[in-house]
Coordinates of C-alpha atoms and ligand atoms in Angstrom, one line a residue:
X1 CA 6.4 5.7 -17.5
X2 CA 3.5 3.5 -16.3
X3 CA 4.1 1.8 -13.2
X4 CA 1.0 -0.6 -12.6
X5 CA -0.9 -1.4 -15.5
X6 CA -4.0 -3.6 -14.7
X7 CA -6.2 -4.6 -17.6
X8 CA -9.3 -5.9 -17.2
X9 CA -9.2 -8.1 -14.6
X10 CA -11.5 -11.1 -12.9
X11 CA -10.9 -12.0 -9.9
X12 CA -12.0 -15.0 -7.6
X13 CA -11.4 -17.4 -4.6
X14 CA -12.8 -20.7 -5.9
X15 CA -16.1 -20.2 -7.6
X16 CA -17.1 -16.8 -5.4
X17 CA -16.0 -14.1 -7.6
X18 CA -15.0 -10.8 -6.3
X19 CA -13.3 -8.7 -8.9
X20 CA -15.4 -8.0 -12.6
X21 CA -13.1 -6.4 -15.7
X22 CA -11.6 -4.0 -13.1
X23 CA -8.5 -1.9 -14.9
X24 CA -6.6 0.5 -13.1
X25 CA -3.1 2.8 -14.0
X26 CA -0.5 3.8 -11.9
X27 CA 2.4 6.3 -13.7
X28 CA 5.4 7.5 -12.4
X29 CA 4.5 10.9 -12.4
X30 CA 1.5 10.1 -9.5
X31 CA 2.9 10.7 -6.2
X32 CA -0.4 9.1 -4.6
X33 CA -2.9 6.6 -6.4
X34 CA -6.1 6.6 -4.1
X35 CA -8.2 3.0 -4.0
X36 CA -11.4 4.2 -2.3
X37 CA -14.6 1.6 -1.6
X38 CA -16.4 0.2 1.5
X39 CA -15.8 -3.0 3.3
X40 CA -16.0 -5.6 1.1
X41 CA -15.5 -4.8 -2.3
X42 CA -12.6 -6.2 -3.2
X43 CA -9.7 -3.8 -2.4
X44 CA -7.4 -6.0 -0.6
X45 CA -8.1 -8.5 -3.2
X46 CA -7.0 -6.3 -5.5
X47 CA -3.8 -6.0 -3.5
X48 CA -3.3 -9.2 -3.2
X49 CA -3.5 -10.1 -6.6
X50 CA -1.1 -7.5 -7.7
X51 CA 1.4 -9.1 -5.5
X52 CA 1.1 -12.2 -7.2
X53 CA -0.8 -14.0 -4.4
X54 CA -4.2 -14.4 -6.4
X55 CA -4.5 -14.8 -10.2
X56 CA -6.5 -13.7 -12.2
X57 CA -8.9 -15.5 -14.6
X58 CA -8.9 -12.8 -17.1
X59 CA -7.2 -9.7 -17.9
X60 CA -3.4 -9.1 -16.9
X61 CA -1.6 -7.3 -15.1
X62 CA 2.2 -5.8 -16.2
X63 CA 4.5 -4.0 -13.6
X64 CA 7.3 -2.1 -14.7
X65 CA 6.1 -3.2 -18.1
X66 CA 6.5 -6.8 -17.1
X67 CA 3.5 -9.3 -17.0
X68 CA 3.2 -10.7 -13.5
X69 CA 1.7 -14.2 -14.6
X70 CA 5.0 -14.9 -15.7
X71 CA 7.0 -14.3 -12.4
X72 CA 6.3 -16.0 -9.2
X73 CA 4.9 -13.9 -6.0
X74 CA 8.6 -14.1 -4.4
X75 CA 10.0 -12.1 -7.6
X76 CA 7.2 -9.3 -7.6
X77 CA 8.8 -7.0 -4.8
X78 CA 12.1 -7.4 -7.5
X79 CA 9.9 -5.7 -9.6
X80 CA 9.3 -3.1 -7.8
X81 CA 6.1 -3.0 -5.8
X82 CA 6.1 -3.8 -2.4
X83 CA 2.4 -4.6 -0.2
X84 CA 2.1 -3.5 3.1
X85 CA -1.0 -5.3 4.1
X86 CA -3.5 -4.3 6.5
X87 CA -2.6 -6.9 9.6
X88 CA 0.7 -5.3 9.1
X89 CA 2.7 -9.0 9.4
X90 CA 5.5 -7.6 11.8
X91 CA 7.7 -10.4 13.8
X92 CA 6.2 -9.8 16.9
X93 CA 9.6 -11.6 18.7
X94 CA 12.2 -9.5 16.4
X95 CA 13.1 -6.3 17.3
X96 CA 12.1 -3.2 15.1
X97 CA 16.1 -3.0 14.0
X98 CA 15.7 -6.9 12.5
X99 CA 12.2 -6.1 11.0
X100 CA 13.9 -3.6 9.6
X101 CA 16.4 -6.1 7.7
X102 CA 13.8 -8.4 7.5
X103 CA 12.6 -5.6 4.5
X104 CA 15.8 -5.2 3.1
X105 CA 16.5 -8.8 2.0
X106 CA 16.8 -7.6 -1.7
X107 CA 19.1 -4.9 -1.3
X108 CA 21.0 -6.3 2.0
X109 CA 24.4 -4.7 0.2
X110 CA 22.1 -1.0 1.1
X111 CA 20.8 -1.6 4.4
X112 CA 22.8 0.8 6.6
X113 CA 22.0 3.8 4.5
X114 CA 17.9 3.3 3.8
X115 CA 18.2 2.0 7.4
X116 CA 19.5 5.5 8.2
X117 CA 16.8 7.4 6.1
X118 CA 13.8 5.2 7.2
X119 CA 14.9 6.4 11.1
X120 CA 15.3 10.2 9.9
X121 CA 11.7 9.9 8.6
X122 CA 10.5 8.0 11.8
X123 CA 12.7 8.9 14.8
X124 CA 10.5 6.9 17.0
X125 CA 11.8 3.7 15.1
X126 CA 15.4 4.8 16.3
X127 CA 14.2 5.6 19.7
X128 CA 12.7 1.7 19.7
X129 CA 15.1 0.2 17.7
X130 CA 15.9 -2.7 20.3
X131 CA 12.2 -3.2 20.8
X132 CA 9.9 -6.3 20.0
X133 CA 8.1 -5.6 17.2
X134 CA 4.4 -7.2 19.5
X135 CA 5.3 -4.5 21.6
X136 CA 5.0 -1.6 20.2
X137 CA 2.3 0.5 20.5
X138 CA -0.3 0.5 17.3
X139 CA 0.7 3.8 15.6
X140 CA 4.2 2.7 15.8
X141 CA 3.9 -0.9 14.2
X142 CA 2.1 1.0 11.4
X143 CA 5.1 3.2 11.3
X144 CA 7.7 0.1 11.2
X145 CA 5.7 -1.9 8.7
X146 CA 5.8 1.0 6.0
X147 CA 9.5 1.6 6.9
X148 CA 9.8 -2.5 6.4
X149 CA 8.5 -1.7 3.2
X150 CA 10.4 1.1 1.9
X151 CA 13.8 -0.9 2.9
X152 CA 13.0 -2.9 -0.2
X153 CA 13.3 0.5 -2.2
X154 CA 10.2 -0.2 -4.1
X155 CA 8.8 2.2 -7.1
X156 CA 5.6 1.6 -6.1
X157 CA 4.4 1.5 -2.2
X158 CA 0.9 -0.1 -1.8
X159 CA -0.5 0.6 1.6
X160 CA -3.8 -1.6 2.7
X161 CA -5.7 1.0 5.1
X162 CA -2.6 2.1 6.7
X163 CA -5.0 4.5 9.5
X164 CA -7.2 1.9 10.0
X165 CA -7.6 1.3 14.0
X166 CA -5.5 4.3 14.6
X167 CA -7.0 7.4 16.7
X168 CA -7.7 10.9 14.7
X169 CA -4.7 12.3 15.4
X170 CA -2.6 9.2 14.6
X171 CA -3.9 8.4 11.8
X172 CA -3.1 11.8 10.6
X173 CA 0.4 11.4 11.4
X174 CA 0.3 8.6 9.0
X175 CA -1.2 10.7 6.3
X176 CA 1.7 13.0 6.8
X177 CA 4.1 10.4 6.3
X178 CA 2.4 9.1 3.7
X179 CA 2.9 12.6 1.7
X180 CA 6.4 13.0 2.6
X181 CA 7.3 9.6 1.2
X182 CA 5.4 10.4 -2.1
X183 CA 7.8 13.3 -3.0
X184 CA 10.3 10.2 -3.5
X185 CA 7.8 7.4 -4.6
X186 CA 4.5 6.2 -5.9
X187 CA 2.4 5.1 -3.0
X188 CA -0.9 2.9 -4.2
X189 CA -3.1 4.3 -1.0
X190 CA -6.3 2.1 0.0
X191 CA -8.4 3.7 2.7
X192 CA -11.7 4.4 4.2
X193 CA -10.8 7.3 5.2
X194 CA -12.4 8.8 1.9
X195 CA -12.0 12.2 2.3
X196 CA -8.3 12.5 3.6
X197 CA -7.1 9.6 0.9
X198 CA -8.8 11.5 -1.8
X199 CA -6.9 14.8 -0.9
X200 CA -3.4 13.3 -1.3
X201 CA -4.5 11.4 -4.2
X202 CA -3.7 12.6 -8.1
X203 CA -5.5 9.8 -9.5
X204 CA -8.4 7.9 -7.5
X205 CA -10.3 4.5 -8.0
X206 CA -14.0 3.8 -6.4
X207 CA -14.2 0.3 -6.0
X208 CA -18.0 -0.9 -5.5
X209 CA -19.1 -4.4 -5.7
X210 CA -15.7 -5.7 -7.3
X211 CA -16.1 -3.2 -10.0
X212 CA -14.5 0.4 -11.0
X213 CA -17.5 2.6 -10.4
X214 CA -15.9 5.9 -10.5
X215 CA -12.1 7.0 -11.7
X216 CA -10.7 10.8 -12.0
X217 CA -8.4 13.0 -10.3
X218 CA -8.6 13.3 -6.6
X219 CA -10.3 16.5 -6.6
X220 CA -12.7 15.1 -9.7
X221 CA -14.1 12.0 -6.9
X222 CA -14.2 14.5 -4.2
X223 CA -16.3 16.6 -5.8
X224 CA -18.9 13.8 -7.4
X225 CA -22.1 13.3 -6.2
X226 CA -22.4 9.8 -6.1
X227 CA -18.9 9.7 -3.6
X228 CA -20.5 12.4 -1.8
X229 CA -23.8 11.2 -1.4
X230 CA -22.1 7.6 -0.6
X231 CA -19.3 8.2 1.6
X232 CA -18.7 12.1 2.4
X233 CA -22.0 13.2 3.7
X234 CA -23.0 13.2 7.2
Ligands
ADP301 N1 -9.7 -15.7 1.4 C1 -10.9 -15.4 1.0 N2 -11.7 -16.4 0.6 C2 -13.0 -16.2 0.2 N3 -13.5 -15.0 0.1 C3 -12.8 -13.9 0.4 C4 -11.4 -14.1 0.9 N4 -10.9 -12.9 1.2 C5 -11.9 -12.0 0.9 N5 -13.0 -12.6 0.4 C6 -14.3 -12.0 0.0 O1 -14.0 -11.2 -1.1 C7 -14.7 -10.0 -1.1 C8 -13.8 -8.7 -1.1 O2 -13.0 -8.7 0.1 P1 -11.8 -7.7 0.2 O3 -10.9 -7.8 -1.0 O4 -11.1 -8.1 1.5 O5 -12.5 -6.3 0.3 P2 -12.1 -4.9 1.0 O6 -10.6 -5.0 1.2 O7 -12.5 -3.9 -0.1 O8 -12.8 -4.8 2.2 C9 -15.6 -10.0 0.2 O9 -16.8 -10.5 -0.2 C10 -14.8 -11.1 1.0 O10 -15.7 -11.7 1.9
MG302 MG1 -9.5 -4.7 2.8

């Protein structure tokens, strides 16, 4: 079954457009879809617009085989896809326990038990539960904002540069977690960490300049010469 179906898509904020014909897949059967390109070309945008918070000018876009330009942003995580953007958005005053609910507004009936599976998949969240959010130490407000996420039991997980700012070993942690929660779910995985993302990744995107420049397998991108010669050498 096809989760994300993007279709040639133009993107733009006001008259400076940042997205050209771009058309991506995501299946059911993909534990990690891999969104690869340097600063700037248009991966967040990307996000954004799946989420419903940009529209496109051409092209569309169907989620669980529904087209999005018929549902408001609000109604997308119904859908099933659920963003976890990059500045993370935690309430800084609320403690990780009611960040935590703060995710599970669609499913409130459910919260005790993903509640109890997000904290057996991050202990430290358990540890911390009575915590402010602002408080927390940068690893572990990455940690809370994909477990915010998965309380909305999405099919798809889309994770903006979830290592970004992290240290090495951190940031690995998070690539851990990320493959543990893709033996359950689809996680849409945009990083700059090339190599690492690629790994994980049974499908991969390189975004350049607001266009597809390269698609193929994980291993098919790692082993390309213009990623290589781009982003893996040195
Ligand atoms: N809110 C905005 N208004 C105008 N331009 C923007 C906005 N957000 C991003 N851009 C521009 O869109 C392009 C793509 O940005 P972005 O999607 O954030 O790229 P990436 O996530 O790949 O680094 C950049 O040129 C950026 O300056
Ligand atoms: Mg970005």
């Amino acid at each position: 079954m096809t989760l994300i179906d993007v279709d040639g898509i133009d993107v733009a904020y006001g008259d400076l457009q940042v997205l050209w014909d771009v058309s991506m897949t995501v299946d059911e059967s993909d534990s990690v879809v891999t969104l690869v390109g340097p600063n700037g070309a248009g991966k967040t945008t990307l996000l954004r617009t799946l989420s419903g918070l940009l529209e496109p000018s051409a092209g569309s876009i169907e989620i669980l085989g529904e087209d999005i330009s018929r549902h408001p942003a609000e109604e997308i995580i119904d859908l099933g896809f659920v963003h976890v953007p990059e500045e993370r958005n935690l309430f800084d005053e609320m403690t990780v326990y009611e960040n935590l609910r703060m995710g599970s507004f669609t499913h409130r009936d459910q919260f005790d038990e993903t509640r109890e599976e997000i904290f057996e998949m991050f202990p430290v969240l358990e540890e911390r539960r009575e915590q402010k959010a602002g408080t927390l130490s940068g690893g572990e407000q990455q940690m809370l904002a994909i477990g915010r996420g998965l309380m909305a039991q999405p099919d798809v997980l889309a994770l903006d540069e979830p290592s970004g700012a992290l240290a090495p070993q951190l940031a690995e942690r998070v690539f851990q977690k990320i493959e543990e929660i893709s033996t359950d779910i689809t996680v849409l995985l945009v990083e700059q960490h090339v190599d690492r993302a690629l790994e994980l990744a049974d499908r991969a995107y390189l975004l350049e300049n607001g266009r597809i420049a390269t698609e193929g397998t994980g291993d098919e991108l790692l082993e390309s010469d213009h990623v290589v010669d781009a982003y893996l050498r040195g």
